[in-house]
PDB file of C-alpha atoms in Angstrom:
ATOM      1  CA  UNK K   1      -0.088   0.071   0.036  1.00 40.00           C
ATOM      2  CA  UNK K   2       2.803   2.683   0.987  1.00 43.00           C
ATOM      3  CA  UNK K   3       4.449   2.130  -2.571  1.00 50.00           C
ATOM      4  CA  UNK K   4       0.870   2.742  -4.294  1.00 45.00           C
ATOM      5  CA  UNK K   5       0.583   5.840  -2.386  1.00 42.00           C
ATOM      6  CA  UNK K   6       4.135   7.144  -3.278  1.00 44.00           C
ATOM      7  CA  UNK K   7       3.402   6.168  -6.684  1.00 47.00           C
ATOM      8  CA  UNK K   8       0.103   8.435  -6.793  1.00 45.00           C
ATOM      9  CA  UNK K   9       2.186  11.276  -5.084  1.00 45.00           C
ATOM     10  CA  UNK K  10       4.647  11.015  -7.850  1.00 45.00           C
ATOM     11  CA  UNK K  11       2.031  10.950 -10.647  1.00 46.00           C
ATOM     12  CA  UNK K  12       0.220  13.829  -8.947  1.00 49.00           C
ATOM     13  CA  UNK K  13       3.342  15.884  -9.045  1.00 48.00           C
ATOM     14  CA  UNK K  14       3.467  15.393 -12.778  1.00 48.00           C
ATOM     15  CA  UNK K  15       0.316  16.807 -12.998  1.00 53.00           C
ATOM     16  CA  UNK K  16       0.919  19.827 -10.604  1.00 68.00           C
ATOM     17  CA  UNK K  17       3.587  20.874 -13.058  1.00 89.00           C
ATOM     18  CA  UNK K  18       7.299  21.394 -12.552  1.00 96.00           C
ATOM     19  CA  UNK K  19       7.770  22.220  -8.718  1.00 97.00           C
ATOM     20  CA  UNK K  20      10.409  23.028  -6.222  1.00 98.00           C
ATOM     21  CA  UNK K  21       9.828  20.993  -2.895  1.00 97.00           C
ATOM     22  CA  UNK K  22      11.439  22.002   0.391  1.00 98.00           C
ATOM     23  CA  UNK K  23      12.037  21.164   3.874  1.00 98.00           C
ATOM     24  CA  UNK K  24      13.051  23.346   6.857  1.00 99.00           C
ATOM     25  CA  UNK K  25      14.065  22.199  10.418  1.00 98.00           C
ATOM     26  CA  UNK K  26      15.797  24.096  13.293  1.00 99.00           C
ATOM     27  CA  UNK K  27      16.901  22.882  16.349  1.00 97.00           C
ATOM     28  CA  UNK K  28      15.184  25.515  18.577  1.00 98.00           C
ATOM     29  CA  UNK K  29      11.675  25.894  20.382  1.00 97.00           C
ATOM     30  CA  UNK K  30      12.328  29.380  20.744  1.00 98.00           C
ATOM     31  CA  UNK K  31       9.901  31.780  19.205  1.00 98.00           C
ATOM     32  CA  UNK K  32      12.202  34.652  19.260  1.00 98.00           C
ATOM     33  CA  UNK K  33      14.862  32.650  17.337  1.00 99.00           C
ATOM     34  CA  UNK K  34      12.327  31.364  14.876  1.00 99.00           C
ATOM     35  CA  UNK K  35      11.152  34.843  14.096  1.00 99.00           C
ATOM     36  CA  UNK K  36      14.651  36.161  13.461  1.00 99.00           C
ATOM     37  CA  UNK K  37      15.465  33.245  11.068  1.00 99.00           C
ATOM     38  CA  UNK K  38      12.370  34.155   9.016  1.00 99.00           C
ATOM     39  CA  UNK K  39      13.017  37.957   9.375  1.00 99.00           C
ATOM     40  CA  UNK K  40      16.379  37.104   7.745  1.00 99.00           C
ATOM     41  CA  UNK K  41      14.703  35.275   4.624  1.00 99.00           C
ATOM     42  CA  UNK K  42      12.514  38.159   4.495  1.00 99.00           C
ATOM     43  CA  UNK K  43      14.954  40.694   4.088  1.00 99.00           C
ATOM     44  CA  UNK K  44      16.944  38.568   1.563  1.00 99.00           C
ATOM     45  CA  UNK K  45      13.625  38.332  -0.478  1.00 99.00           C
ATOM     46  CA  UNK K  46      13.208  42.089  -0.264  1.00 98.00           C
ATOM     47  CA  UNK K  47      16.430  42.242  -2.575  1.00 97.00           C
ATOM     48  CA  UNK K  48      15.181  39.967  -5.296  1.00 98.00           C
ATOM     49  CA  UNK K  49      13.325  40.961  -8.295  1.00 95.00           C
ATOM     50  CA  UNK K  50      10.063  39.451  -7.200  1.00 98.00           C
ATOM     51  CA  UNK K  51       6.533  41.248  -8.067  1.00 98.00           C
ATOM     52  CA  UNK K  52       5.691  41.402  -4.212  1.00 98.00           C
ATOM     53  CA  UNK K  53       6.910  40.298  -1.078  1.00 99.00           C
ATOM     54  CA  UNK K  54       4.349  40.239   1.842  1.00 98.00           C
ATOM     55  CA  UNK K  55       4.801  41.021   5.428  1.00 98.00           C
ATOM     56  CA  UNK K  56       5.829  38.504   7.994  1.00 98.00           C
ATOM     57  CA  UNK K  57       2.729  36.992   9.842  1.00 98.00           C
ATOM     58  CA  UNK K  58       2.424  35.325  13.336  1.00 98.00           C
ATOM     59  CA  UNK K  59      -0.537  33.107  13.784  1.00 97.00           C
ATOM     60  CA  UNK K  60      -1.387  31.151  17.019  1.00 96.00           C
ATOM     61  CA  UNK K  61      -3.332  27.889  17.363  1.00 94.00           C
ATOM     62  CA  UNK K  62      -6.688  29.538  17.906  1.00 93.00           C
ATOM     63  CA  UNK K  63      -6.095  31.678  14.449  1.00 94.00           C
ATOM     64  CA  UNK K  64      -4.905  28.552  12.626  1.00 93.00           C
ATOM     65  CA  UNK K  65      -7.779  26.448  13.564  1.00 90.00           C
ATOM     66  CA  UNK K  66     -10.205  28.974  12.066  1.00 87.00           C
ATOM     67  CA  UNK K  67     -10.084  27.799   8.649  1.00 81.00           C
ATOM     68  CA  UNK K  68     -13.105  29.526   7.246  1.00 84.00           C
ATOM     69  CA  UNK K  69     -12.791  29.244   3.496  1.00 84.00           C
ATOM     70  CA  UNK K  70     -13.586  33.206   3.290  1.00 88.00           C
ATOM     71  CA  UNK K  71     -10.322  33.931   5.220  1.00 89.00           C
ATOM     72  CA  UNK K  72      -7.781  35.261   3.118  1.00 89.00           C
ATOM     73  CA  UNK K  73      -5.303  33.419   5.004  1.00 91.00           C
ATOM     74  CA  UNK K  74      -7.068  29.918   4.474  1.00 91.00           C
ATOM     75  CA  UNK K  75      -4.787  28.537   1.787  1.00 91.00           C
ATOM     76  CA  UNK K  76      -1.650  29.707   3.796  1.00 92.00           C
ATOM     77  CA  UNK K  77      -3.240  27.865   6.695  1.00 92.00           C
ATOM     78  CA  UNK K  78      -3.891  24.824   4.989  1.00 90.00           C
ATOM     79  CA  UNK K  79      -0.457  24.588   3.386  1.00 92.00           C
ATOM     80  CA  UNK K  80       0.940  25.057   6.880  1.00 95.00           C
ATOM     81  CA  UNK K  81      -0.176  21.354   7.742  1.00 92.00           C
ATOM     82  CA  UNK K  82       2.779  18.910   7.780  1.00 91.00           C
ATOM     83  CA  UNK K  83       1.794  15.692   5.681  1.00 86.00           C
ATOM     84  CA  UNK K  84       3.151  12.318   6.970  1.00 83.00           C
ATOM     85  CA  UNK K  85       2.856   8.932   5.202  1.00 81.00           C
ATOM     86  CA  UNK K  86       3.150   6.190   7.947  1.00 79.00           C
ATOM     87  CA  UNK K  87       2.437   2.486   7.635  1.00 76.00           C
ATOM     88  CA  UNK K  88       0.380   3.260   4.202  1.00 76.00           C
ATOM     89  CA  UNK K  89      -1.651   5.754   5.800  1.00 84.00           C
ATOM     90  CA  UNK K  90      -1.501   9.926   5.017  1.00 85.00           C
ATOM     91  CA  UNK K  91      -1.371  12.016   8.124  1.00 85.00           C
ATOM     92  CA  UNK K  92      -2.253  15.587   7.940  1.00 88.00           C
ATOM     93  CA  UNK K  93      -0.810  17.351  11.111  1.00 92.00           C
ATOM     94  CA  UNK K  94      -2.007  20.900  11.702  1.00 93.00           C
ATOM     95  CA  UNK K  95       0.557  23.281  13.435  1.00 97.00           C
ATOM     96  CA  UNK K  96       0.034  25.020  16.819  1.00 97.00           C
ATOM     97  CA  UNK K  97       1.824  28.165  15.900  1.00 98.00           C
ATOM     98  CA  UNK K  98       3.041  29.943  12.693  1.00 98.00           C
ATOM     99  CA  UNK K  99       5.839  32.383  11.621  1.00 99.00           C
ATOM    100  CA  UNK K 100       6.153  33.209   8.024  1.00 98.00           C
ATOM    101  CA  UNK K 101       5.520  35.124   4.911  1.00 98.00           C
ATOM    102  CA  UNK K 102       4.470  34.723   1.257  1.00 98.00           C
ATOM    103  CA  UNK K 103       5.663  36.211  -1.884  1.00 98.00           C
ATOM    104  CA  UNK K 104       4.418  36.745  -5.601  1.00 98.00           C
ATOM    105  CA  UNK K 105       7.748  35.814  -7.272  1.00 99.00           C
ATOM    106  CA  UNK K 106       6.565  36.316 -10.825  1.00 98.00           C
ATOM    107  CA  UNK K 107       3.580  36.137 -13.212  1.00 98.00           C
ATOM    108  CA  UNK K 108       2.501  32.354 -13.557  1.00 98.00           C
ATOM    109  CA  UNK K 109       4.448  31.324 -10.458  1.00 98.00           C
ATOM    110  CA  UNK K 110       2.739  29.700  -7.568  1.00 97.00           C
ATOM    111  CA  UNK K 111       2.908  31.833  -4.446  1.00 98.00           C
ATOM    112  CA  UNK K 112       5.895  31.191  -2.571  1.00 98.00           C
ATOM    113  CA  UNK K 113       5.384  30.418   1.156  1.00 98.00           C
ATOM    114  CA  UNK K 114       8.442  30.527   3.554  1.00 99.00           C
ATOM    115  CA  UNK K 115       7.760  29.839   7.127  1.00 99.00           C
ATOM    116  CA  UNK K 116       8.270  27.826  10.229  1.00 99.00           C
ATOM    117  CA  UNK K 117       5.841  26.152  12.473  1.00 98.00           C
ATOM    118  CA  UNK K 118       5.517  24.313  15.750  1.00 98.00           C
ATOM    119  CA  UNK K 119       3.344  21.089  15.514  1.00 97.00           C
ATOM    120  CA  UNK K 120       2.163  18.702  18.203  1.00 95.00           C
ATOM    121  CA  UNK K 121       4.869  16.299  19.479  1.00 89.00           C
ATOM    122  CA  UNK K 122       7.555  18.265  17.907  1.00 92.00           C
ATOM    123  CA  UNK K 123      10.047  20.225  20.343  1.00 91.00           C
ATOM    124  CA  UNK K 124      11.435  22.457  17.116  1.00 98.00           C
ATOM    125  CA  UNK K 125      10.301  24.961  14.781  1.00 99.00           C
ATOM    126  CA  UNK K 126       9.968  23.113  11.230  1.00 98.00           C
ATOM    127  CA  UNK K 127       8.170  23.435   7.757  1.00 98.00           C
ATOM    128  CA  UNK K 128       7.621  21.911   4.440  1.00 96.00           C
ATOM    129  CA  UNK K 129       6.064  23.287   1.258  1.00 97.00           C
ATOM    130  CA  UNK K 130       6.549  23.557  -2.282  1.00 97.00           C
ATOM    131  CA  UNK K 131       6.258  26.050  -5.134  1.00 98.00           C
ATOM    132  CA  UNK K 132       5.237  25.235  -8.699  1.00 97.00           C
ATOM    133  CA  UNK K 133       7.154  27.551 -11.209  1.00 98.00           C
ATOM    134  CA  UNK K 134       6.412  25.887 -14.369  1.00 96.00           C
ATOM    135  CA  UNK K 135       3.660  28.140 -15.542  1.00 95.00           C
ATOM    136  CA  UNK K 136       5.778  31.340 -15.200  1.00 97.00           C
ATOM    137  CA  UNK K 137       7.210  30.128 -18.663  1.00 95.00           C
ATOM    138  CA  UNK K 138       3.753  30.625 -20.437  1.00 94.00           C
ATOM    139  CA  UNK K 139       3.793  33.309 -22.894  1.00 93.00           C
ATOM    140  CA  UNK K 140       0.838  34.928 -21.245  1.00 95.00           C
ATOM    141  CA  UNK K 141       3.296  35.115 -18.145  1.00 96.00           C
ATOM    142  CA  UNK K 142       6.296  36.595 -19.532  1.00 94.00           C
ATOM    143  CA  UNK K 143       7.767  33.482 -21.324  1.00 93.00           C
ATOM    144  CA  UNK K 144      10.782  31.292 -20.660  1.00 92.00           C
ATOM    145  CA  UNK K 145      12.951  34.287 -19.149  1.00 94.00           C
ATOM    146  CA  UNK K 146      10.074  35.009 -16.777  1.00 96.00           C
ATOM    147  CA  UNK K 147      10.274  31.404 -15.693  1.00 97.00           C
ATOM    148  CA  UNK K 148      14.188  31.529 -15.291  1.00 96.00           C
ATOM    149  CA  UNK K 149      14.283  34.511 -13.407  1.00 96.00           C
ATOM    150  CA  UNK K 150      11.377  32.891 -10.910  1.00 98.00           C
ATOM    151  CA  UNK K 151      13.123  29.489 -10.628  1.00 98.00           C
ATOM    152  CA  UNK K 152      16.701  30.613 -10.052  1.00 98.00           C
ATOM    153  CA  UNK K 153      15.657  33.296  -7.467  1.00 98.00           C
ATOM    154  CA  UNK K 154      13.685  30.911  -5.423  1.00 99.00           C
ATOM    155  CA  UNK K 155      16.933  28.647  -5.417  1.00 99.00           C
ATOM    156  CA  UNK K 156      19.057  31.548  -4.325  1.00 98.00           C
ATOM    157  CA  UNK K 157      16.616  32.182  -1.477  1.00 99.00           C
ATOM    158  CA  UNK K 158      17.008  28.523  -0.573  1.00 99.00           C
ATOM    159  CA  UNK K 159      20.846  28.829  -0.570  1.00 99.00           C
ATOM    160  CA  UNK K 160      20.271  31.488   2.262  1.00 99.00           C
ATOM    161  CA  UNK K 161      18.194  28.893   3.992  1.00 99.00           C
ATOM    162  CA  UNK K 162      21.090  26.451   3.770  1.00 99.00           C
ATOM    163  CA  UNK K 163      23.480  29.298   5.044  1.00 99.00           C
ATOM    164  CA  UNK K 164      21.161  29.458   8.107  1.00 99.00           C
ATOM    165  CA  UNK K 165      21.601  25.816   8.792  1.00 98.00           C
ATOM    166  CA  UNK K 166      18.045  24.890   8.724  1.00 99.00           C
ATOM    167  CA  UNK K 167      17.523  23.559   5.318  1.00 99.00           C
ATOM    168  CA  UNK K 168      16.501  19.833   5.534  1.00 98.00           C
ATOM    169  CA  UNK K 169      15.798  18.980   1.889  1.00 98.00           C
ATOM    170  CA  UNK K 170      15.184  20.212  -1.541  1.00 98.00           C
ATOM    171  CA  UNK K 171      13.574  18.368  -4.114  1.00 98.00           C
ATOM    172  CA  UNK K 172      13.899  20.358  -7.403  1.00 98.00           C
ATOM    173  CA  UNK K 173      12.153  18.735 -10.276  1.00 97.00           C
ATOM    174  CA  UNK K 174      14.530  20.304 -12.684  1.00 97.00           C
ATOM    175  CA  UNK K 175      17.440  19.200 -10.890  1.00 98.00           C
ATOM    176  CA  UNK K 176      18.700  22.780 -11.054  1.00 98.00           C
ATOM    177  CA  UNK K 177      19.179  22.552  -7.258  1.00 99.00           C
ATOM    178  CA  UNK K 178      21.997  20.059  -7.843  1.00 98.00           C
ATOM    179  CA  UNK K 179      23.626  21.088 -11.313  1.00 98.00           C
ATOM    180  CA  UNK K 180      23.256  24.845 -11.228  1.00 98.00           C
ATOM    181  CA  UNK K 181      23.562  24.728 -15.060  1.00 96.00           C
ATOM    182  CA  UNK K 182      21.292  27.329 -16.879  1.00 95.00           C
ATOM    183  CA  UNK K 183      21.572  25.547 -19.961  1.00 93.00           C
ATOM    184  CA  UNK K 184      20.368  22.093 -18.509  1.00 96.00           C
ATOM    185  CA  UNK K 185      17.642  24.258 -16.988  1.00 96.00           C
ATOM    186  CA  UNK K 186      16.346  25.773 -20.309  1.00 94.00           C
ATOM    187  CA  UNK K 187      16.339  22.041 -21.854  1.00 92.00           C
ATOM    188  CA  UNK K 188      14.324  21.033 -18.913  1.00 94.00           C
ATOM    189  CA  UNK K 189      11.533  23.721 -19.048  1.00 94.00           C
ATOM    190  CA  UNK K 190      11.536  23.432 -22.848  1.00 90.00           C
ATOM    191  CA  UNK K 191      10.737  19.786 -22.450  1.00 89.00           C
ATOM    192  CA  UNK K 192       7.744  20.212 -19.795  1.00 88.00           C
ATOM    193  CA  UNK K 193       6.459  22.878 -21.806  1.00 82.00           C
ATOM    194  CA  UNK K 194       6.987  21.661 -25.396  1.00 74.00           C
ATOM    195  CA  UNK K 195       9.203  24.694 -26.257  1.00 54.00           C
ATOM    196  CA  UNK K 196      10.982  24.919 -29.609  1.00 50.00           C
ATOM    197  CA  UNK K 197      13.340  27.954 -28.840  1.00 55.00           C
ATOM    198  CA  UNK K 198      17.020  27.072 -29.072  1.00 58.00           C
ATOM    199  CA  UNK K 199      19.166  27.425 -26.304  1.00 57.00           C
ATOM    200  CA  UNK K 200      21.097  29.844 -28.072  1.00 60.00           C
ATOM    201  CA  UNK K 201      18.071  32.042 -28.713  1.00 62.00           C
ATOM    202  CA  UNK K 202      17.308  31.764 -24.952  1.00 60.00           C
ATOM    203  CA  UNK K 203      20.797  32.775 -23.805  1.00 58.00           C
ATOM    204  CA  UNK K 204      20.601  35.902 -26.153  1.00 67.00           C
ATOM    205  CA  UNK K 205      17.458  36.998 -24.641  1.00 65.00           C
ATOM    206  CA  UNK K 206      19.415  36.814 -21.068  1.00 62.00           C
ATOM    207  CA  UNK K 207      22.541  38.453 -22.276  1.00 65.00           C
ATOM    208  CA  UNK K 208      20.159  41.408 -23.187  1.00 66.00           C
ATOM    209  CA  UNK K 209      18.394  41.325 -19.707  1.00 64.00           C
ATOM    210  CA  UNK K 210      20.289  43.432 -17.083  1.00 57.00           C
ATOM    211  CA  UNK K 211      17.946  42.623 -14.249  1.00 57.00           C
ATOM    212  CA  UNK K 212      18.432  38.839 -14.706  1.00 60.00           C
ATOM    213  CA  UNK K 213      22.159  39.235 -14.963  1.00 60.00           C
ATOM    214  CA  UNK K 214      22.433  41.664 -11.896  1.00 60.00           C
ATOM    215  CA  UNK K 215      21.000  39.044  -9.562  1.00 58.00           C
ATOM    216  CA  UNK K 216      22.733  36.105 -10.954  1.00 60.00           C
ATOM    217  CA  UNK K 217      26.299  37.430 -10.456  1.00 59.00           C
TER     218      UNK K 217
END
C-alpha cells in the first residue's frame, strides 16, 4: 500500500507541473529565534526581483484552527499542515504556531510560502512546502525568461536557508538545485512545456536582460 501511495504522489507531482519542494528544520523551540530566522530570509527576499513580498505574519493555534474558506489566509493555513505517510496512511498534522510570509515571485508562478511552524509532538520549529514554477514559462506570463528568473531566484533564497543551517531537504524537479547549469534548466523547461526555442536564442535574451544578470552575478 505504501508503494501505491508513493506512486500516486509521483503522478500527482507530474500533473501539478514543475515544482520545487523544500523542508526546513531548526534546532530550537524558541519563538524569538524562529522569528529572527524568518526575518533574515524576508530581508533577502526584499532584494530579489519579485513582484511582491508580503509582510511577516504570526499565527497562534486559535487563529490557525479557524479555517473559514472566506479567510484570506485560508490557503496559507492549509499549506502549513505537515503531511506524513506512515504504514500506508497519509496523516495531516496541523500546526500550533506559525511564523512566515508569502511572495508573488513572478507572473504564472505559484505563491512562494516561507515559514516555520510548531507541531504537536515536536520540540522544534520546522516546515515543509513547495512552489510550482512551470507556468511562469507560459507566453502570457512572460515566457521562458520569466520562468528562469522565478526558478533561479527561489533557489537563491533556498541557498540562504542553507546558510542559516535550517535546510533539511530540497527536491527540485528540474534538478537545477543540484547542477546549477542554466543550459540544463532551459532544456528541462523546454521539455516540460514543449517549447521549440533554441538554447542559443534563449541565452541571447538573457544577455540582453540586465535585471536577470544583476542578481545572478
